[in-house]
Amino acid sequence: MTDAAHRLLWTIVALLLLAGGTTALLVSLGTLPGSDPGALLLGAGLLDAWRLAAPWSTLAAAVAGVLTALAGQRLLDRELRRPGRALRGMLSHPGSRPGRTRLATEVLVHALERDLTGDPGVRGARVVLTGAPPGPDVWIRVDLSADARAADVREHVDAAVRRFATTAGCTPAHLDVTARIEPGRP
């Protein structure tokens, strides 16, 4: 479960508890139309239906209670758990102001491809990232124009990879660059 889904689940639970408590309070104070402050909260009709559905009503209440308890236990377990290691799929920054960032690989790949195609000699680029975030394996394929100078393209690719390592906070453990040159005009 992601952090956003976790927060959403806690928000839903809190809103349901708030709505239930507010409704019970309004009924008990008699402020809702048709409510009597001296009457039972569940009402006689609901109590009769509960007794009529016995033993299934008791079983349904027990199952609902167990499911609620399990959901609460999972939420508390998730809330109290501390990661003992760097989480897979996250970039972490130790130091005086530590933090973690979860970033999709596609975002990094697209940014590096866009940076690589910034040179006029590079017609296209394809990047593949695999492995753990601190030191991923990076495979790059660049499609070059026929008049591209190899030294200029090498410098451009090196600079793009350095910018990627600085920006993403992870230095490639393995870097493989393949250059394909389009055929020149006869």
PDB file of C-alpha atoms in Angstrom:
ATOM      1  CA  MET A   1       0.000   0.000   0.000  1.00  0.00           C
ATOM      2  CA  THR A   2       1.450   3.361  -0.997  1.00  0.00           C
ATOM      3  CA  ASP A   3       1.643   6.310   1.371  1.00  0.00           C
ATOM      4  CA  ALA A   4      -1.089   8.131  -0.551  1.00  0.00           C
ATOM      5  CA  ALA A   5      -3.421   5.116  -0.350  1.00  0.00           C
ATOM      6  CA  HIS A   6      -2.605   4.776   3.342  1.00  0.00           C
ATOM      7  CA  ARG A   7      -3.520   8.420   4.002  1.00  0.00           C
ATOM      8  CA  LEU A   8      -6.695   8.046   1.934  1.00  0.00           C
ATOM      9  CA  LEU A   9      -7.747   4.986   3.933  1.00  0.00           C
ATOM     10  CA  TRP A  10      -7.156   6.793   7.237  1.00  0.00           C
ATOM     11  CA  THR A  11      -9.130   9.769   5.940  1.00  0.00           C
ATOM     12  CA  ILE A  12     -12.067   7.562   4.940  1.00  0.00           C
ATOM     13  CA  VAL A  13     -12.054   5.810   8.325  1.00  0.00           C
ATOM     14  CA  ALA A  14     -11.946   9.166  10.114  1.00  0.00           C
ATOM     15  CA  LEU A  15     -14.798  10.593   8.026  1.00  0.00           C
ATOM     16  CA  LEU A  16     -16.954   7.509   8.616  1.00  0.00           C
ATOM     17  CA  LEU A  17     -16.358   7.687  12.367  1.00  0.00           C
ATOM     18  CA  LEU A  18     -17.076  11.419  12.349  1.00  0.00           C
ATOM     19  CA  ALA A  19     -20.306  10.961  10.384  1.00  0.00           C
ATOM     20  CA  GLY A  20     -21.478   8.120  12.634  1.00  0.00           C
ATOM     21  CA  GLY A  21     -20.695  10.013  15.821  1.00  0.00           C
ATOM     22  CA  THR A  22     -22.311  13.209  14.595  1.00  0.00           C
ATOM     23  CA  THR A  23     -25.462  11.377  13.545  1.00  0.00           C
ATOM     24  CA  ALA A  24     -25.704   9.577  16.883  1.00  0.00           C
ATOM     25  CA  LEU A  25     -25.219  12.866  18.737  1.00  0.00           C
ATOM     26  CA  LEU A  26     -27.872  14.669  16.701  1.00  0.00           C
ATOM     27  CA  VAL A  27     -30.369  11.824  17.208  1.00  0.00           C
ATOM     28  CA  SER A  28     -29.712  11.669  20.935  1.00  0.00           C
ATOM     29  CA  LEU A  29     -30.226  15.446  21.277  1.00  0.00           C
ATOM     30  CA  GLY A  30     -33.458  15.252  19.295  1.00  0.00           C
ATOM     31  CA  THR A  31     -32.359  17.845  16.713  1.00  0.00           C
ATOM     32  CA  LEU A  32     -33.092  15.633  13.712  1.00  0.00           C
ATOM     33  CA  PRO A  33     -36.721  15.602  12.502  1.00  0.00           C
ATOM     34  CA  GLY A  34     -38.663  12.685  13.945  1.00  0.00           C
ATOM     35  CA  SER A  35     -36.151  11.917  16.688  1.00  0.00           C
ATOM     36  CA  ASP A  36     -36.943  11.746  20.399  1.00  0.00           C
ATOM     37  CA  PRO A  37     -34.144  12.444  22.902  1.00  0.00           C
ATOM     38  CA  GLY A  38     -35.592   9.899  25.356  1.00  0.00           C
ATOM     39  CA  ALA A  39     -35.937   7.085  22.785  1.00  0.00           C
ATOM     40  CA  LEU A  40     -33.453   4.324  22.137  1.00  0.00           C
ATOM     41  CA  LEU A  41     -30.856   5.181  19.531  1.00  0.00           C
ATOM     42  CA  LEU A  42     -31.616   2.158  17.345  1.00  0.00           C
ATOM     43  CA  GLY A  43     -35.395   2.467  17.588  1.00  0.00           C
ATOM     44  CA  ALA A  44     -38.001  -0.255  18.106  1.00  0.00           C
ATOM     45  CA  GLY A  45     -38.308  -1.211  14.416  1.00  0.00           C
ATOM     46  CA  LEU A  46     -34.577  -1.787  14.047  1.00  0.00           C
ATOM     47  CA  LEU A  47     -34.443  -3.765  17.290  1.00  0.00           C
ATOM     48  CA  ASP A  48     -37.324  -5.973  16.076  1.00  0.00           C
ATOM     49  CA  ALA A  49     -35.561  -6.557  12.747  1.00  0.00           C
ATOM     50  CA  TRP A  50     -32.350  -7.414  14.628  1.00  0.00           C
ATOM     51  CA  ARG A  51     -34.146  -9.974  16.785  1.00  0.00           C
ATOM     52  CA  LEU A  52     -35.997 -11.412  13.779  1.00  0.00           C
ATOM     53  CA  ALA A  53     -32.753 -11.974  11.858  1.00  0.00           C
ATOM     54  CA  ALA A  54     -31.091 -13.796  14.768  1.00  0.00           C
ATOM     55  CA  PRO A  55     -28.684 -15.692  14.721  1.00  0.00           C
ATOM     56  CA  TRP A  56     -27.552 -14.235  11.384  1.00  0.00           C
ATOM     57  CA  SER A  57     -27.574 -10.677  12.684  1.00  0.00           C
ATOM     58  CA  THR A  58     -25.186 -11.622  15.469  1.00  0.00           C
ATOM     59  CA  LEU A  59     -22.948 -13.467  13.022  1.00  0.00           C
ATOM     60  CA  ALA A  60     -22.951 -10.475  10.636  1.00  0.00           C
ATOM     61  CA  ALA A  61     -22.039  -8.124  13.497  1.00  0.00           C
ATOM     62  CA  ALA A  62     -19.223 -10.459  14.589  1.00  0.00           C
ATOM     63  CA  VAL A  63     -17.820 -10.684  11.040  1.00  0.00           C
ATOM     64  CA  ALA A  64     -18.035  -6.906  10.621  1.00  0.00           C
ATOM     65  CA  GLY A  65     -16.238  -6.453  13.961  1.00  0.00           C
ATOM     66  CA  VAL A  66     -13.467  -8.896  13.020  1.00  0.00           C
ATOM     67  CA  LEU A  67     -12.965  -7.240   9.612  1.00  0.00           C
ATOM     68  CA  THR A  68     -12.852  -3.815  11.246  1.00  0.00           C
ATOM     69  CA  ALA A  69     -10.339  -5.053  13.811  1.00  0.00           C
ATOM     70  CA  LEU A  70      -8.144  -6.573  11.075  1.00  0.00           C
ATOM     71  CA  ALA A  71      -8.253  -3.370   9.043  1.00  0.00           C
ATOM     72  CA  GLY A  72      -7.319  -1.384  12.146  1.00  0.00           C
ATOM     73  CA  GLN A  73      -4.502  -3.795  12.950  1.00  0.00           C
ATOM     74  CA  ARG A  74      -3.103  -3.488   9.419  1.00  0.00           C
ATOM     75  CA  LEU A  75      -3.290   0.299   9.573  1.00  0.00           C
ATOM     76  CA  LEU A  76      -1.525   0.411  12.938  1.00  0.00           C
ATOM     77  CA  ASP A  77       1.097  -2.085  11.783  1.00  0.00           C
ATOM     78  CA  ARG A  78       1.774   0.021   8.713  1.00  0.00           C
ATOM     79  CA  GLU A  79       1.890   3.219  10.741  1.00  0.00           C
ATOM     80  CA  LEU A  80       4.262   1.870  13.401  1.00  0.00           C
ATOM     81  CA  ARG A  81       6.598  -0.009  11.038  1.00  0.00           C
ATOM     82  CA  ARG A  82       9.915   1.697  10.430  1.00  0.00           C
ATOM     83  CA  PRO A  83      11.931   0.822   7.362  1.00  0.00           C
ATOM     84  CA  GLY A  84      15.198  -0.829   8.347  1.00  0.00           C
ATOM     85  CA  ARG A  85      16.764  -0.339   4.930  1.00  0.00           C
ATOM     86  CA  ALA A  86      16.433   1.879   1.909  1.00  0.00           C
ATOM     87  CA  LEU A  87      13.119   1.093   0.316  1.00  0.00           C
ATOM     88  CA  ARG A  88      13.165  -0.432  -3.145  1.00  0.00           C
ATOM     89  CA  GLY A  89      12.024   2.024  -5.754  1.00  0.00           C
ATOM     90  CA  MET A  90      12.897   5.095  -3.701  1.00  0.00           C
ATOM     91  CA  LEU A  91      15.730   7.563  -3.818  1.00  0.00           C
ATOM     92  CA  SER A  92      17.040   8.452  -0.387  1.00  0.00           C
ATOM     93  CA  HIS A  93      19.181  11.342   0.754  1.00  0.00           C
ATOM     94  CA  PRO A  94      21.062  10.989   4.061  1.00  0.00           C
ATOM     95  CA  GLY A  95      22.508  13.940   5.895  1.00  0.00           C
ATOM     96  CA  SER A  96      21.363  16.824   8.024  1.00  0.00           C
ATOM     97  CA  ARG A  97      18.062  17.056   6.089  1.00  0.00           C
ATOM     98  CA  PRO A  98      17.330  13.439   5.099  1.00  0.00           C
ATOM     99  CA  GLY A  99      14.445  12.480   2.897  1.00  0.00           C
ATOM    100  CA  ARG A 100      13.049   9.974   0.443  1.00  0.00           C
ATOM    101  CA  THR A 101      11.467  10.426  -2.943  1.00  0.00           C
ATOM    102  CA  ARG A 102       9.483   7.854  -4.875  1.00  0.00           C
ATOM    103  CA  LEU A 103       9.831   8.465  -8.579  1.00  0.00           C
ATOM    104  CA  ALA A 104       8.617   6.327 -11.450  1.00  0.00           C
ATOM    105  CA  THR A 105      11.353   4.945 -13.685  1.00  0.00           C
ATOM    106  CA  GLU A 106       9.503   6.215 -16.749  1.00  0.00           C
ATOM    107  CA  VAL A 107       9.980   9.795 -15.558  1.00  0.00           C
ATOM    108  CA  LEU A 108      13.745   9.356 -15.246  1.00  0.00           C
ATOM    109  CA  VAL A 109      13.965   7.526 -18.578  1.00  0.00           C
ATOM    110  CA  HIS A 110      11.975  10.221 -20.386  1.00  0.00           C
ATOM    111  CA  ALA A 111      14.084  13.001 -18.857  1.00  0.00           C
ATOM    112  CA  LEU A 112      17.360  11.335 -19.857  1.00  0.00           C
ATOM    113  CA  GLU A 113      16.078  10.617 -23.386  1.00  0.00           C
ATOM    114  CA  ARG A 114      14.982  14.233 -23.761  1.00  0.00           C
ATOM    115  CA  ASP A 115      18.389  15.433 -22.527  1.00  0.00           C
ATOM    116  CA  LEU A 116      20.220  13.127 -24.943  1.00  0.00           C
ATOM    117  CA  THR A 117      18.237  14.338 -27.967  1.00  0.00           C
ATOM    118  CA  GLY A 118      19.234  17.939 -27.213  1.00  0.00           C
ATOM    119  CA  ASP A 119      22.322  17.604 -29.408  1.00  0.00           C
ATOM    120  CA  PRO A 120      21.748  18.316 -33.134  1.00  0.00           C
ATOM    121  CA  GLY A 121      23.687  15.176 -34.124  1.00  0.00           C
ATOM    122  CA  VAL A 122      21.429  12.889 -32.064  1.00  0.00           C
ATOM    123  CA  ARG A 123      18.250  11.973 -33.963  1.00  0.00           C
ATOM    124  CA  GLY A 124      16.771   9.753 -31.244  1.00  0.00           C
ATOM    125  CA  ALA A 125      17.573   8.061 -27.963  1.00  0.00           C
ATOM    126  CA  ARG A 126      16.305   5.021 -26.096  1.00  0.00           C
ATOM    127  CA  VAL A 127      17.118   4.471 -22.395  1.00  0.00           C
ATOM    128  CA  VAL A 128      16.524   1.423 -20.185  1.00  0.00           C
ATOM    129  CA  LEU A 129      17.036   1.542 -16.386  1.00  0.00           C
ATOM    130  CA  THR A 130      17.144  -1.583 -14.226  1.00  0.00           C
ATOM    131  CA  GLY A 131      18.269  -2.378 -10.703  1.00  0.00           C
ATOM    132  CA  ALA A 132      18.143  -0.618  -7.371  1.00  0.00           C
ATOM    133  CA  PRO A 133      17.908   3.214  -7.288  1.00  0.00           C
ATOM    134  CA  PRO A 134      21.310   3.953  -5.688  1.00  0.00           C
ATOM    135  CA  GLY A 135      23.184   2.284  -8.582  1.00  0.00           C
ATOM    136  CA  PRO A 136      20.977   1.271 -11.498  1.00  0.00           C
ATOM    137  CA  ASP A 137      22.199  -0.323 -14.704  1.00  0.00           C
ATOM    138  CA  VAL A 138      21.727   2.094 -17.599  1.00  0.00           C
ATOM    139  CA  TRP A 139      21.523   1.073 -21.248  1.00  0.00           C
ATOM    140  CA  ILE A 140      21.487   3.876 -23.795  1.00  0.00           C
ATOM    141  CA  ARG A 141      21.012   3.634 -27.552  1.00  0.00           C
ATOM    142  CA  VAL A 142      21.487   6.827 -29.568  1.00  0.00           C
ATOM    143  CA  ASP A 143      20.620   7.208 -33.234  1.00  0.00           C
ATOM    144  CA  LEU A 144      23.052   9.639 -34.862  1.00  0.00           C
ATOM    145  CA  SER A 145      22.910  11.610 -38.072  1.00  0.00           C
ATOM    146  CA  ALA A 146      25.499  10.757 -40.726  1.00  0.00           C
ATOM    147  CA  ASP A 147      27.367  14.016 -40.194  1.00  0.00           C
ATOM    148  CA  ALA A 148      27.583  13.766 -36.370  1.00  0.00           C
ATOM    149  CA  ARG A 149      31.084  13.944 -34.918  1.00  0.00           C
ATOM    150  CA  ALA A 150      31.828  11.049 -32.551  1.00  0.00           C
ATOM    151  CA  ALA A 151      33.834  13.184 -30.098  1.00  0.00           C
ATOM    152  CA  ASP A 152      31.039  15.756 -29.779  1.00  0.00           C
ATOM    153  CA  VAL A 153      28.402  13.058 -29.257  1.00  0.00           C
ATOM    154  CA  ARG A 154      30.586  11.305 -26.660  1.00  0.00           C
ATOM    155  CA  GLU A 155      30.959  14.547 -24.686  1.00  0.00           C
ATOM    156  CA  HIS A 156      27.220  15.217 -24.943  1.00  0.00           C
ATOM    157  CA  VAL A 157      26.316  11.718 -23.709  1.00  0.00           C
ATOM    158  CA  ASP A 158      28.846  11.927 -20.857  1.00  0.00           C
ATOM    159  CA  ALA A 159      27.450  15.311 -19.784  1.00  0.00           C
ATOM    160  CA  ALA A 160      23.864  14.019 -19.951  1.00  0.00           C
ATOM    161  CA  VAL A 161      24.730  10.973 -17.815  1.00  0.00           C
ATOM    162  CA  ARG A 162      26.530  13.193 -15.269  1.00  0.00           C
ATOM    163  CA  ARG A 163      23.467  15.479 -15.071  1.00  0.00           C
ATOM    164  CA  PHE A 164      21.241  12.426 -14.667  1.00  0.00           C
ATOM    165  CA  ALA A 165      23.420  11.075 -11.822  1.00  0.00           C
ATOM    166  CA  THR A 166      23.441  14.458 -10.078  1.00  0.00           C
ATOM    167  CA  THR A 167      19.724  15.120 -10.498  1.00  0.00           C
ATOM    168  CA  ALA A 168      18.470  11.615  -9.667  1.00  0.00           C
ATOM    169  CA  GLY A 169      21.000  11.083  -6.897  1.00  0.00           C
ATOM    170  CA  CYS A 170      22.099   7.716  -8.236  1.00  0.00           C
ATOM    171  CA  THR A 171      25.265   6.916 -10.129  1.00  0.00           C
ATOM    172  CA  PRO A 172      24.918   4.175 -12.746  1.00  0.00           C
ATOM    173  CA  ALA A 173      26.558   0.936 -11.621  1.00  0.00           C
ATOM    174  CA  HIS A 174      26.776  -0.188 -15.236  1.00  0.00           C
ATOM    175  CA  LEU A 175      26.592   2.069 -18.275  1.00  0.00           C
ATOM    176  CA  ASP A 176      26.296   0.696 -21.793  1.00  0.00           C
ATOM    177  CA  VAL A 177      26.028   3.121 -24.709  1.00  0.00           C
ATOM    178  CA  THR A 178      25.318   1.967 -28.250  1.00  0.00           C
ATOM    179  CA  ALA A 179      25.469   4.412 -31.147  1.00  0.00           C
ATOM    180  CA  ARG A 180      23.760   3.758 -34.474  1.00  0.00           C
ATOM    181  CA  ILE A 181      24.692   6.001 -37.363  1.00  0.00           C
ATOM    182  CA  GLU A 182      22.188   6.537 -40.149  1.00  0.00           C
ATOM    183  CA  PRO A 183      23.562   5.969 -43.631  1.00  0.00           C
ATOM    184  CA  GLY A 184      24.887   9.020 -45.428  1.00  0.00           C
ATOM    185  CA  ARG A 185      23.752  10.294 -48.799  1.00  0.00           C
ATOM    186  CA  PRO A 186      25.530   8.731 -51.790  1.00  0.00           C
TER     187      PRO A 186
END
